[in-house]
């Protein structure tokens, strides 16, 4: 092609630059979306971990009381929870930071006095964890415990209950 | 310079390589799920709860969690069977 006088950039170069700018713009857009998503995930993960930690504290620090026939044999009642002392627990006991709000229920009723108001409706990030556990607030004897394990008769020793921990900021 | 037997020029091949690398990068960015760890812990915890309950009662636990209304900005996470996590957009 004859040399075009007065033209600074070639047509090829202009097209290449346009494509390069489009590609860079697309990459930046994806990067920006990804950064936003990471930030949201960080907030959500923090809430989820707080909810999970507090539910673990509730379920694992107040285990069912084992009768002497069980403790003598070295049994430890994992998975069975005594909820009689729950209501007096504080957010600090459950390791929920002061700047976070909580709503904790057991079987649909408020379980912790300090977490009794659910005003999370307008919040954009909420972590909710539902834990299914067995409740029994009296001493458990070895014979009743083993009867349930063996499933010889229908187990009526425990009350299957659901704990719901809701955390938001 | 004319090279016989060559379909694409070096320029075209370089451009194609750049396009492939660029799109691969975008796909990899989108494949990474930033909340996988926490969601995996949730599923693990729920599965453990169910297993312990089942063990202690010598049978299948009746009261399994039916929902987990985690709200993550525009996403709504739901447990359909206690341990299976499904995600859908908020309406």
mmCIF file of N, CA, C and O in Angstrom, chain A residues 23 26 34 36-37 40-41 44-45 52 78-79 124-134 145 148-149 151 160 162, chain B residues 22-23 26 29 34-35 38 41-42 45-46 49 52-53 55-58 63-73:
data_model
loop_
_atom_site.group_PDB
_atom_site.id
_atom_site.type_symbol
_atom_site.label_atom_id
_atom_site.label_comp_id
_atom_site.label_asym_id
_atom_site.label_seq_id
_atom_site.Cartn_x
_atom_site.Cartn_y
_atom_site.Cartn_z
ATOM 1 N N UNK A 23 -9.522 -5.171 26.348
ATOM 2 C CA UNK A 23 -9.124 -6.342 27.134
ATOM 3 C C UNK A 23 -8.717 -5.938 28.542
ATOM 4 O O UNK A 23 -9.105 -6.574 29.534
ATOM 5 N N UNK A 26 -11.756 -5.036 30.569
ATOM 6 C CA UNK A 26 -12.492 -6.218 30.995
ATOM 7 C C UNK A 26 -11.804 -6.888 32.187
ATOM 8 O O UNK A 26 -12.442 -7.278 33.168
ATOM 9 N N UNK A 34 -14.057 -9.232 41.761
ATOM 10 C CA UNK A 34 -13.446 -10.244 42.610
ATOM 11 C C UNK A 34 -13.049 -9.660 43.963
ATOM 12 O O UNK A 34 -13.245 -10.285 45.007
ATOM 13 N N UNK A 36 -14.409 -7.105 45.479
ATOM 14 C CA UNK A 36 -15.638 -6.851 46.233
ATOM 15 C C UNK A 36 -16.168 -8.151 46.859
ATOM 16 O O UNK A 36 -16.559 -8.190 48.022
ATOM 17 N N UNK A 37 -16.117 -9.204 46.040
ATOM 18 C CA UNK A 37 -16.605 -10.494 46.514
ATOM 19 C C UNK A 37 -15.772 -11.004 47.686
ATOM 20 O O UNK A 37 -16.287 -11.555 48.656
ATOM 21 N N UNK A 40 -16.746 -9.100 50.826
ATOM 22 C CA UNK A 40 -18.018 -9.614 51.361
ATOM 23 C C UNK A 40 -17.811 -10.959 52.045
ATOM 24 O O UNK A 40 -18.383 -11.232 53.101
ATOM 25 N N UNK A 41 -17.002 -11.805 51.409
ATOM 26 C CA UNK A 41 -16.748 -13.136 51.961
ATOM 27 C C UNK A 41 -16.036 -13.055 53.301
ATOM 28 O O UNK A 41 -16.293 -13.838 54.208
ATOM 29 N N UNK A 44 -18.602 -12.197 55.850
ATOM 30 C CA UNK A 44 -19.497 -13.333 56.081
ATOM 31 C C UNK A 44 -18.786 -14.451 56.833
ATOM 32 O O UNK A 44 -19.351 -15.065 57.737
ATOM 33 N N UNK A 45 -17.528 -14.705 56.471
ATOM 34 C CA UNK A 45 -16.770 -15.756 57.152
ATOM 35 C C UNK A 45 -16.578 -15.420 58.623
ATOM 36 O O UNK A 45 -16.655 -16.295 59.493
ATOM 37 N N UNK A 52 -20.542 -20.135 64.781
ATOM 38 C CA UNK A 52 -20.172 -21.526 65.007
ATOM 39 C C UNK A 52 -19.473 -21.706 66.351
ATOM 40 O O UNK A 52 -19.751 -22.651 67.096
ATOM 41 N N UNK A 78 -20.819 -36.879 75.261
ATOM 42 C CA UNK A 78 -20.726 -36.004 74.083
ATOM 43 C C UNK A 78 -22.058 -35.991 73.355
ATOM 44 O O UNK A 78 -22.711 -37.023 73.243
ATOM 45 N N UNK A 79 -22.463 -34.830 72.875
ATOM 46 C CA UNK A 79 -23.672 -34.746 72.061
ATOM 47 C C UNK A 79 -24.939 -34.583 72.865
ATOM 48 O O UNK A 79 -26.007 -34.406 72.293
ATOM 49 N N UNK A 124 -27.519 -6.619 55.828
ATOM 50 C CA UNK A 124 -27.200 -7.316 54.581
ATOM 51 C C UNK A 124 -26.398 -8.579 54.817
ATOM 52 O O UNK A 124 -26.416 -9.491 53.994
ATOM 53 N N UNK A 125 -25.664 -8.642 55.906
ATOM 54 C CA UNK A 125 -24.866 -9.838 56.173
ATOM 55 C C UNK A 125 -25.248 -10.438 57.521
ATOM 56 O O UNK A 125 -25.049 -9.814 58.563
ATOM 57 N N UNK A 126 -25.756 -11.642 57.477
ATOM 58 C CA UNK A 126 -26.180 -12.341 58.688
ATOM 59 C C UNK A 126 -25.654 -13.771 58.606
ATOM 60 O O UNK A 126 -25.712 -14.384 57.549
ATOM 61 N N UNK A 127 -25.146 -14.271 59.717
ATOM 62 C CA UNK A 127 -24.752 -15.685 59.755
ATOM 63 C C UNK A 127 -25.714 -16.415 60.668
ATOM 64 O O UNK A 127 -25.968 -15.975 61.786
ATOM 65 N N UNK A 128 -26.250 -17.506 60.166
ATOM 66 C CA UNK A 128 -27.175 -18.318 60.965
ATOM 67 C C UNK A 128 -26.684 -19.754 60.963
ATOM 68 O O UNK A 128 -26.358 -20.298 59.917
ATOM 69 N N UNK A 129 -26.594 -20.333 62.148
ATOM 70 C CA UNK A 129 -26.234 -21.745 62.206
ATOM 71 C C UNK A 129 -27.270 -22.481 63.028
ATOM 72 O O UNK A 129 -27.662 -22.019 64.097
ATOM 73 N N UNK A 130 -27.743 -23.574 62.474
ATOM 74 C CA UNK A 130 -28.736 -24.398 63.167
ATOM 75 C C UNK A 130 -28.071 -25.689 63.614
ATOM 76 O O UNK A 130 -27.494 -26.402 62.793
ATOM 77 N N UNK A 131 -28.128 -25.947 64.919
ATOM 78 C CA UNK A 131 -27.490 -27.153 65.455
ATOM 79 C C UNK A 131 -28.550 -28.058 66.056
ATOM 80 O O UNK A 131 -29.339 -27.643 66.906
ATOM 81 N N UNK A 132 -28.536 -29.279 65.621
ATOM 82 C CA UNK A 132 -29.455 -30.265 66.164
ATOM 83 C C UNK A 132 -28.751 -30.989 67.308
ATOM 84 O O UNK A 132 -27.643 -31.488 67.132
ATOM 85 N N UNK A 133 -29.359 -31.007 68.488
ATOM 86 C CA UNK A 133 -28.701 -31.665 69.626
ATOM 87 C C UNK A 133 -29.724 -32.361 70.515
ATOM 88 O O UNK A 133 -30.933 -32.185 70.345
ATOM 89 N N UNK A 134 -29.210 -33.155 71.449
ATOM 90 C CA UNK A 134 -30.074 -33.884 72.373
ATOM 91 C C UNK A 134 -30.004 -33.224 73.738
ATOM 92 O O UNK A 134 -28.923 -32.932 74.237
ATOM 93 N N UNK A 145 -28.663 -44.898 79.445
ATOM 94 C CA UNK A 145 -27.741 -44.484 78.370
ATOM 95 C C UNK A 145 -27.501 -45.640 77.397
ATOM 96 O O UNK A 145 -27.582 -45.485 76.178
ATOM 97 N N UNK A 148 -30.456 -46.655 75.186
ATOM 98 C CA UNK A 148 -30.600 -45.811 73.986
ATOM 99 C C UNK A 148 -29.594 -46.204 72.912
ATOM 100 O O UNK A 148 -29.927 -46.246 71.727
ATOM 101 N N UNK A 149 -28.354 -46.465 73.337
ATOM 102 C CA UNK A 149 -27.319 -46.846 72.360
ATOM 103 C C UNK A 149 -27.715 -48.125 71.629
ATOM 104 O O UNK A 149 -27.554 -48.243 70.423
ATOM 105 N N UNK A 151 -30.676 -49.342 71.292
ATOM 106 C CA UNK A 151 -31.943 -49.163 70.574
ATOM 107 C C UNK A 151 -32.852 -50.379 70.697
ATOM 108 O O UNK A 151 -33.524 -50.763 69.738
ATOM 109 N N UNK A 160 -34.853 -34.329 71.469
ATOM 110 C CA UNK A 160 -34.164 -33.723 70.309
ATOM 111 C C UNK A 160 -34.583 -32.261 70.165
ATOM 112 O O UNK A 160 -35.765 -31.960 70.100
ATOM 113 N N UNK A 162 -33.442 -28.070 68.700
ATOM 114 C CA UNK A 162 -32.670 -27.337 67.700
ATOM 115 C C UNK A 162 -32.211 -25.992 68.265
ATOM 116 O O UNK A 162 -33.026 -25.226 68.789
ATOM 117 N N UNK B 22 -5.902 -14.550 28.720
ATOM 118 C CA UNK B 22 -6.790 -13.562 29.352
ATOM 119 C C UNK B 22 -8.090 -14.210 29.822
ATOM 120 O O UNK B 22 -8.509 -14.053 30.970
ATOM 121 N N UNK B 23 -8.703 -14.986 28.924
ATOM 122 C CA UNK B 23 -9.969 -15.612 29.287
ATOM 123 C C UNK B 23 -9.784 -16.697 30.348
ATOM 124 O O UNK B 23 -10.645 -16.877 31.212
ATOM 125 N N UNK B 26 -9.704 -14.965 33.645
ATOM 126 C CA UNK B 26 -11.044 -14.543 34.090
ATOM 127 C C UNK B 26 -11.826 -15.734 34.646
ATOM 128 O O UNK B 26 -12.478 -15.650 35.686
ATOM 129 N N UNK B 29 -10.508 -16.676 38.055
ATOM 130 C CA UNK B 29 -10.988 -15.699 39.044
ATOM 131 C C UNK B 29 -12.388 -16.060 39.519
ATOM 132 O O UNK B 29 -12.709 -16.046 40.692
ATOM 133 N N UNK B 34 -14.974 -17.693 47.491
ATOM 134 C CA UNK B 34 -14.324 -17.151 48.685
ATOM 135 C C UNK B 34 -14.915 -17.627 50.015
ATOM 136 O O UNK B 34 -14.289 -17.480 51.037
ATOM 137 N N UNK B 35 -16.126 -18.192 50.017
ATOM 138 C CA UNK B 35 -16.708 -18.620 51.298
ATOM 139 C C UNK B 35 -16.680 -20.135 51.463
ATOM 140 O O UNK B 35 -17.363 -20.677 52.318
ATOM 141 N N UNK B 38 -15.753 -21.595 55.184
ATOM 142 C CA UNK B 38 -16.784 -21.454 56.214
ATOM 143 C C UNK B 38 -17.976 -22.356 55.915
ATOM 144 O O UNK B 38 -18.518 -22.999 56.810
ATOM 145 N N UNK B 41 -17.164 -25.868 56.780
ATOM 146 C CA UNK B 41 -17.229 -26.077 58.227
ATOM 147 C C UNK B 41 -18.676 -26.249 58.672
ATOM 148 O O UNK B 41 -18.963 -27.086 59.539
ATOM 149 N N UNK B 42 -19.581 -25.450 58.091
ATOM 150 C CA UNK B 42 -21.004 -25.557 58.436
ATOM 151 C C UNK B 42 -21.537 -26.944 58.122
ATOM 152 O O UNK B 42 -22.208 -27.567 58.938
ATOM 153 N N UNK B 45 -20.038 -29.501 60.490
ATOM 154 C CA UNK B 45 -20.636 -29.411 61.821
ATOM 155 C C UNK B 45 -22.022 -30.041 61.843
ATOM 156 O O UNK B 45 -22.358 -30.794 62.758
ATOM 157 N N UNK B 46 -22.823 -29.732 60.822
ATOM 158 C CA UNK B 46 -24.172 -30.302 60.756
ATOM 159 C C UNK B 46 -24.139 -31.822 60.622
ATOM 160 O O UNK B 46 -24.918 -32.525 61.265
ATOM 161 N N UNK B 49 -23.172 -33.281 64.003
ATOM 162 C CA UNK B 49 -24.318 -33.250 64.927
ATOM 163 C C UNK B 49 -25.267 -34.411 64.658
ATOM 164 O O UNK B 49 -25.699 -35.114 65.577
ATOM 165 N N UNK B 52 -23.744 -37.818 65.703
ATOM 166 C CA UNK B 52 -23.725 -38.029 67.161
ATOM 167 C C UNK B 52 -25.131 -38.330 67.678
ATOM 168 O O UNK B 52 -25.332 -39.250 68.482
ATOM 169 N N UNK B 53 -26.097 -37.553 67.199
ATOM 170 C CA UNK B 53 -27.483 -37.778 67.622
ATOM 171 C C UNK B 53 -27.943 -39.196 67.269
ATOM 172 O O UNK B 53 -28.584 -39.872 68.060
ATOM 173 N N UNK B 55 -26.066 -41.775 66.794
ATOM 174 C CA UNK B 55 -25.345 -42.757 67.610
ATOM 175 C C UNK B 55 -25.972 -42.869 69.002
ATOM 176 O O UNK B 55 -26.231 -43.967 69.497
ATOM 177 N N UNK B 56 -26.235 -41.722 69.625
ATOM 178 C CA UNK B 56 -26.750 -41.743 70.997
ATOM 179 C C UNK B 56 -28.156 -42.330 71.091
ATOM 180 O O UNK B 56 -28.513 -42.936 72.102
ATOM 181 N N UNK B 57 -28.956 -42.122 70.084
ATOM 182 C CA UNK B 57 -30.340 -42.607 70.155
ATOM 183 C C UNK B 57 -30.516 -43.959 69.467
ATOM 184 O O UNK B 57 -31.621 -44.493 69.439
ATOM 185 N N UNK B 58 -29.436 -44.477 68.923
ATOM 186 C CA UNK B 58 -29.494 -45.802 68.323
ATOM 187 C C UNK B 58 -30.346 -45.879 67.076
ATOM 188 O O UNK B 58 -30.810 -46.940 66.678
ATOM 189 N N UNK B 63 -35.442 -34.880 63.926
ATOM 190 C CA UNK B 63 -35.438 -33.427 63.756
ATOM 191 C C UNK B 63 -34.137 -32.961 63.114
ATOM 192 O O UNK B 63 -33.194 -32.601 63.795
ATOM 193 N N UNK B 64 -34.081 -32.994 61.806
ATOM 194 C CA UNK B 64 -32.876 -32.519 61.111
ATOM 195 C C UNK B 64 -33.086 -31.059 60.740
ATOM 196 O O UNK B 64 -34.222 -30.631 60.534
ATOM 197 N N UNK B 65 -32.002 -30.267 60.656
ATOM 198 C CA UNK B 65 -32.174 -28.873 60.244
ATOM 199 C C UNK B 65 -32.750 -28.815 58.834
ATOM 200 O O UNK B 65 -32.296 -29.520 57.945
ATOM 201 N N UNK B 66 -33.764 -28.013 58.650
ATOM 202 C CA UNK B 66 -34.394 -27.936 57.336
ATOM 203 C C UNK B 66 -33.995 -26.684 56.561
ATOM 204 O O UNK B 66 -34.178 -26.604 55.369
ATOM 205 N N UNK B 67 -33.462 -25.712 57.272
ATOM 206 C CA UNK B 67 -33.069 -24.499 56.547
ATOM 207 C C UNK B 67 -31.916 -23.827 57.270
ATOM 208 O O UNK B 67 -31.717 -24.027 58.457
ATOM 209 N N UNK B 68 -31.153 -23.071 56.534
ATOM 210 C CA UNK B 68 -30.073 -22.296 57.139
ATOM 211 C C UNK B 68 -30.027 -20.945 56.452
ATOM 212 O O UNK B 68 -29.308 -20.766 55.480
ATOM 213 N N UNK B 69 -30.815 -20.006 56.920
ATOM 214 C CA UNK B 69 -30.981 -18.753 56.179
ATOM 215 C C UNK B 69 -29.827 -17.778 56.342
ATOM 216 O O UNK B 69 -29.993 -16.683 56.841
ATOM 217 N N UNK B 70 -28.650 -18.206 55.937
ATOM 218 C CA UNK B 70 -27.511 -17.286 55.926
ATOM 219 C C UNK B 70 -27.733 -16.232 54.849
ATOM 220 O O UNK B 70 -28.050 -16.571 53.718
ATOM 221 N N UNK B 71 -27.546 -14.988 55.171
ATOM 222 C CA UNK B 71 -27.695 -13.940 54.173
ATOM 223 C C UNK B 71 -26.335 -13.332 53.886
ATOM 224 O O UNK B 71 -25.684 -12.838 54.788
ATOM 225 N N UNK B 72 -25.904 -13.450 52.660
ATOM 226 C CA UNK B 72 -24.601 -12.905 52.283
ATOM 227 C C UNK B 72 -24.823 -11.905 51.164
ATOM 228 O O UNK B 72 -24.773 -12.244 49.998
ATOM 229 N N UNK B 73 -25.094 -10.665 51.541
ATOM 230 C CA UNK B 73 -25.367 -9.593 50.600
ATOM 231 C C UNK B 73 -26.537 -9.954 49.706
ATOM 232 O O UNK B 73 -27.671 -9.797 50.092
#
